Short mmCIF file of C-alpha atoms in Angstrom, two decimals:
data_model
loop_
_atom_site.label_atom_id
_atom_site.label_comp_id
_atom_site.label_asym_id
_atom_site.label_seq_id
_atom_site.Cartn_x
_atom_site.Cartn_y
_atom_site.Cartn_z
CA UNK A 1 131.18 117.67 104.79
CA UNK A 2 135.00 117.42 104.79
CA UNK A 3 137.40 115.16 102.26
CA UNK A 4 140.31 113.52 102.74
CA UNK A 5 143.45 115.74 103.01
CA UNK A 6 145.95 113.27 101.02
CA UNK A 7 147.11 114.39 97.63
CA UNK A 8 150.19 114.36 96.08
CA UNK A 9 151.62 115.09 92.66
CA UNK A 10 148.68 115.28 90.60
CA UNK A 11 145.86 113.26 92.17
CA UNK A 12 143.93 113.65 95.17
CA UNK A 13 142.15 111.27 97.30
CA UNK A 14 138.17 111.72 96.62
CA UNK A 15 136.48 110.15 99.72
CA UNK A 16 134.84 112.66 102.13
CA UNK A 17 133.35 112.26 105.63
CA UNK A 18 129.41 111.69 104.20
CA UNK A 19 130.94 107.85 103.04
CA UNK A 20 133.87 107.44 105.34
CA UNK A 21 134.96 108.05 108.59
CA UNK A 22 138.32 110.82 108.64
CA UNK A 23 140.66 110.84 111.81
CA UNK A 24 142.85 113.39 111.58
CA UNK A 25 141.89 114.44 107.90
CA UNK A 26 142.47 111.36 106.13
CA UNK A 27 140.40 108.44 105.52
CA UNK A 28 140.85 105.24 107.00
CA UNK A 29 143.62 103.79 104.14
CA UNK A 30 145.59 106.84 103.99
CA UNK A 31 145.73 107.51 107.92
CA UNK A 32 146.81 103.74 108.07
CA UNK A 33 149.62 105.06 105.49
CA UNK A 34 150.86 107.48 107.89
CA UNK A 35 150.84 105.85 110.91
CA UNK A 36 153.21 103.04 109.22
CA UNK A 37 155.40 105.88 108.23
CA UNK A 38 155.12 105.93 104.30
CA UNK A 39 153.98 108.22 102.20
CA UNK A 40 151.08 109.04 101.14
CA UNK A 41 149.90 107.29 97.55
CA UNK A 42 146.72 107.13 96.06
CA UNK A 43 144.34 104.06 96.66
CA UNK A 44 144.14 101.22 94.25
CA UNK A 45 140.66 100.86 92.96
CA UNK A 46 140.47 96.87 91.97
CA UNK A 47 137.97 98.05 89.40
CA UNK A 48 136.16 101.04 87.84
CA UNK A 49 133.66 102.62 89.93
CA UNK A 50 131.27 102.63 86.82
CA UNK A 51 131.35 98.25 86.97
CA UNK A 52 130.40 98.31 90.79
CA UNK A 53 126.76 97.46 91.17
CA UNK A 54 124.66 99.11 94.13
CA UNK A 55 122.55 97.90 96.53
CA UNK A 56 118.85 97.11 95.13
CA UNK A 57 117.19 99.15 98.40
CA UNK A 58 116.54 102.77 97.59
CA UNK A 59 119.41 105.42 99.16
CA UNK A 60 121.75 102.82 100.69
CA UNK A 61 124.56 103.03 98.12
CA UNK A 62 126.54 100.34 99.40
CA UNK A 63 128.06 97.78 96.30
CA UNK A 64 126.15 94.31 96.53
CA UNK A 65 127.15 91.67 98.09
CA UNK A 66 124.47 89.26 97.68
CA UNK A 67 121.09 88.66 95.47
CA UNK A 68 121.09 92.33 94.99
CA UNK A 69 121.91 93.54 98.17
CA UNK A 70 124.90 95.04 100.33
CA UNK A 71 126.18 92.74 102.77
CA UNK A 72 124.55 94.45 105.51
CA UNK A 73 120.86 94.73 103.77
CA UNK A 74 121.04 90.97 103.09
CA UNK A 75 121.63 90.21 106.37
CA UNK A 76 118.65 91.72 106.98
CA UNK A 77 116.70 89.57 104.58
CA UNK A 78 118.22 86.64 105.63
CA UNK A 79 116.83 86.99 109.24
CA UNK A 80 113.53 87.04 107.51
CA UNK A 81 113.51 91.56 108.95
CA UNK A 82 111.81 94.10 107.05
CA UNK A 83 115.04 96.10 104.84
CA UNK A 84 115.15 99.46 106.25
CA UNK A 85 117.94 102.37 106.51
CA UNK A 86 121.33 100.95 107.67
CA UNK A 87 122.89 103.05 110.75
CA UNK A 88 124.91 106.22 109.83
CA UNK A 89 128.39 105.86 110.90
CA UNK A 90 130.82 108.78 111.66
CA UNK A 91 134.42 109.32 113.10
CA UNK A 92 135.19 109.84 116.21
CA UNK A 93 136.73 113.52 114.81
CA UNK A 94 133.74 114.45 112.85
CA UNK A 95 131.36 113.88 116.45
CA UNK A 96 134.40 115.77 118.52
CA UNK A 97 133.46 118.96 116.02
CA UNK A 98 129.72 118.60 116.87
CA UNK A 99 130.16 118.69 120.54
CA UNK A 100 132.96 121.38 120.24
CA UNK A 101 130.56 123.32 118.21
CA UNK A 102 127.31 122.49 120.60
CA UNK A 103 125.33 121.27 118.19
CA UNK A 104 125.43 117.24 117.70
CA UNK A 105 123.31 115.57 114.51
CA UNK A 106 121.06 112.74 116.13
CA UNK A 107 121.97 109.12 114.50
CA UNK A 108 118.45 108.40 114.97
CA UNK A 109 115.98 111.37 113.25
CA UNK A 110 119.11 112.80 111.72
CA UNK A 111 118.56 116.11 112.86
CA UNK A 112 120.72 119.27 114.44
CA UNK A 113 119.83 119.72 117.97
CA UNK A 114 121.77 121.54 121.04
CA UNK A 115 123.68 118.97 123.50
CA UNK A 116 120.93 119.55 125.86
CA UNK A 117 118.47 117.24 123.90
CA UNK A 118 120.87 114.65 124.59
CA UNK A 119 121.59 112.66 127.67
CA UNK A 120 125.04 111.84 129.47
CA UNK A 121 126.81 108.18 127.74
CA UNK A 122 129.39 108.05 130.59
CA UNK A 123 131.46 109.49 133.32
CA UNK A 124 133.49 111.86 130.61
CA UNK A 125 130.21 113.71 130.24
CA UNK A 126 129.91 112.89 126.40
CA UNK A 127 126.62 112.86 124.98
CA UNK A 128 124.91 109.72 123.56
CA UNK A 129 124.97 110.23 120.02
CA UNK A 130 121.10 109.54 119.87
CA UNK A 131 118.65 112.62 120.99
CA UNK A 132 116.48 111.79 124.26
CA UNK A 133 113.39 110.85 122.26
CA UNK A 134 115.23 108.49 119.77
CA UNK A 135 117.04 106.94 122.52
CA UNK A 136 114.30 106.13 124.26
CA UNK A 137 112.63 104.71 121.53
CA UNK A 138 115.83 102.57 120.68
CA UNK A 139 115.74 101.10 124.50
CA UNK A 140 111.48 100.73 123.82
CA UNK A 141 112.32 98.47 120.50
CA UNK A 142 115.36 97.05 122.51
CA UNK A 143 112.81 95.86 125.50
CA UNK A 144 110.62 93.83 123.05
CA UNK A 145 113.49 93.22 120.22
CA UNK A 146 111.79 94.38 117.33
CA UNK A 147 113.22 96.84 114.93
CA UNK A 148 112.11 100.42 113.68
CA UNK A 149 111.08 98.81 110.39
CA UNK A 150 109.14 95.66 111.48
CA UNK A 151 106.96 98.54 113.72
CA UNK A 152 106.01 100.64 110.76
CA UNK A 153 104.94 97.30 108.70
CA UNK A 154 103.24 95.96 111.60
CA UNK A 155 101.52 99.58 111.65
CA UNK A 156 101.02 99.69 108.16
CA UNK A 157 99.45 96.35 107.99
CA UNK A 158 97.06 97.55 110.75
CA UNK A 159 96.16 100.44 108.63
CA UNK A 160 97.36 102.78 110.90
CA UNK A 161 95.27 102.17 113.74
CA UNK A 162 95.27 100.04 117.22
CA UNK A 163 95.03 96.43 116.47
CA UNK A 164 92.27 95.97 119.40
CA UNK A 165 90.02 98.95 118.81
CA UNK A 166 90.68 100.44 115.42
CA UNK A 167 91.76 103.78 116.88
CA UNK A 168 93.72 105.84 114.31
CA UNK A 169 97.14 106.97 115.46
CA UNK A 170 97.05 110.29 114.58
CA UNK A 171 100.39 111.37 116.26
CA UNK A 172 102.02 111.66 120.02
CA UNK A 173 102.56 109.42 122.51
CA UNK A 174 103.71 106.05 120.47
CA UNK A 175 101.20 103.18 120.30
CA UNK A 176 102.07 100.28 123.04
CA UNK A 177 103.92 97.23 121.92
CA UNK A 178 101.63 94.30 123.08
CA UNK A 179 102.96 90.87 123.55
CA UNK A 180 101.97 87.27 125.24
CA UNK A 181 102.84 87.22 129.21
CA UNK A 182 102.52 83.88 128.85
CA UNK A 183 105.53 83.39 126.53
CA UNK A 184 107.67 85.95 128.68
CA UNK A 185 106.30 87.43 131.97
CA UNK A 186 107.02 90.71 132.65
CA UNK A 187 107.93 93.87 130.47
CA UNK A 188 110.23 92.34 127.86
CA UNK A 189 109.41 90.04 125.05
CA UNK A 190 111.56 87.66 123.00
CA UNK A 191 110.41 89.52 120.09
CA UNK A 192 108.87 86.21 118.71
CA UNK A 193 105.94 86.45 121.13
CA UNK A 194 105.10 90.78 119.99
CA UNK A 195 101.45 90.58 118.80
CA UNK A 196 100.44 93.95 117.68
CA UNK A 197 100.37 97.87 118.38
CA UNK A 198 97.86 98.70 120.98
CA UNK A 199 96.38 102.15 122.20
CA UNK A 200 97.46 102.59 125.64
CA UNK A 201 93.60 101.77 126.80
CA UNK A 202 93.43 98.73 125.22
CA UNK A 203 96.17 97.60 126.60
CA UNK A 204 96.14 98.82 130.58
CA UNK A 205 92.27 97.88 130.53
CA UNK A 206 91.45 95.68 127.65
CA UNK A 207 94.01 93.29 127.04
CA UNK A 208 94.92 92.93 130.61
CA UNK A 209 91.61 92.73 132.18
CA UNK A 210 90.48 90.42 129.94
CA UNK A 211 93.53 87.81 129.75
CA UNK A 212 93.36 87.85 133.75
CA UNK A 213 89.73 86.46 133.46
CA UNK A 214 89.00 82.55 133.49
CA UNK A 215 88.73 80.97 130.33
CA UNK A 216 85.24 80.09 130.66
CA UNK A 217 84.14 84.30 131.00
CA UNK A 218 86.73 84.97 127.47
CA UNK A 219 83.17 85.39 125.54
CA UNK A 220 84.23 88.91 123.61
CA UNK A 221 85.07 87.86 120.19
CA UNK A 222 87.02 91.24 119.09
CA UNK A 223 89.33 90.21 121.69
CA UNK A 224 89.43 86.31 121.20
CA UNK A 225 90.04 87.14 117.48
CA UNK A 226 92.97 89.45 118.33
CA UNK A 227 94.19 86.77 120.69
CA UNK A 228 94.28 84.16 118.16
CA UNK A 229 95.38 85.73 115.05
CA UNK A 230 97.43 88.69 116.30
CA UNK A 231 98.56 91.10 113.19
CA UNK A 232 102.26 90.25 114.06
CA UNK A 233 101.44 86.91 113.51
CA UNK A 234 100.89 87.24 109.91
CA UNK A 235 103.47 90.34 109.92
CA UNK A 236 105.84 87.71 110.36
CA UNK A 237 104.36 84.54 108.29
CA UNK A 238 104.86 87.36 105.19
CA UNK A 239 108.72 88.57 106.13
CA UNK A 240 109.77 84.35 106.27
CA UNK A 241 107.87 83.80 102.30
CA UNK A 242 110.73 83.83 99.60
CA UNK A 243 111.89 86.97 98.41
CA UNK A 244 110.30 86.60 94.78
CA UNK A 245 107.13 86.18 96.85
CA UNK A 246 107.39 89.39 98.60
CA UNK A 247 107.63 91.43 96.02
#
């Protein structure tokens, strides 16, 4: 982790790279400094750091903004999402080290791995800065726009298992996102229309099978009750209750 490089006659600025973003060994206010051509001074804190109340959601450290939360985490709340872990953000400096060095720290499972778990971003040849499994997963959540967190409460809420069959997950190949054709044919969903985490059986030859059949032959009531009251269903009927509900 590296700090800012401004100091002068007896202070020194104390923001490193873990909370903000260096270019050329400053932070953002005292590279702006340079590039205007003054000197360096120290930044003026409107008030102490000790007044500045934190966001209510564990590890985010970002000062509130609203109701207890950072801007960002409220947002969240807001659009009636699951609060989960805000994106890490880095310099473009700090990710021209990692690839100098070889090794690049995924944005997504936040871990060390060679440039050759990472796929090509664009003709430069610079790596995305997500590893190939947590890219892939982002363009999976993308497909059906859902995000990370309203997965693991949907899988939560179904115990941990497939929705259809009551399979436990126990690990691998992720469970299938299942939503309704009939709201949006085709692979991608509008999010609104996701019903539940399948098992890849279920899915391919359950679900399918059985939603291709005429109304009249729909007699299986496992699958008529999944159908009907999907767990996303009442994922989503608990996000949009008031927050003092939630809790």
């Amino acid at each position: 982790m590296r700090g800012c490089e401004a100091s002068g006659n007896g202070w020194a600025c104390s923001r490193s790279s873990e909370r903000f973003p260096l270019t050329k060994g400053l932070c953002r206010t005292h590279y702006m400094q340079h590039r205007r051509g003054r000197g360096l001074a120290p930044i003026k804190v409107g008030r102490a750091v000790a007044d500045i109340r934190l966001c209510e959601f564990g590890g985010c450290g970002r000062a509130v903004s609203a109701r207890g939360l950072c801007c960002a985490h409220y947002q969240q709340r807001t659009k009636g999402q699951p609060l989960s872990p805000l994106r890490k953000k880095r310099g473009n400096g700090a990710f021209r080290e990692m690839v100098e060095r070889g090794i690049v720290e995924c944005l997504g499972c936040g871990e060390d791995k060679p440039l050759a778990e990472y796929s090509i971003l664009n003709a430069s040849g610079a790596p995305r800065p997500y590893c190939r499994p947590c890219n892939a997963e982002r363009v999976r959540l993308g497909q059906y726009n859902v995000t990370r967190g309203f997965v693991d409460q949907l899988l939560k809420l179904q115990q941990g298992s497939c929705a259809v069959c009551a399979r436990a997950h126990t690990g691998g190949r992720a469970m299938d996102i299942d939503h309704d054709h009939g709201c949006c044919p085709g692979p991608g969903s509008c999010g609104d229309c996701v019903r539940g985490l399948v098992c890849n059986n279920c899915n391919l030859h359950g679900l399918g099978w059985y939603e291709a059949l005429p109304p009249e032959l729909r007699t299986f009531d496992l699958l008529n009750e999944y159908l009907a009251d999907p767990p996303a269903k009442r994922l989503r009927a608990e996000l949009a209750l008031p927050a003092d509900q939630m809790r």
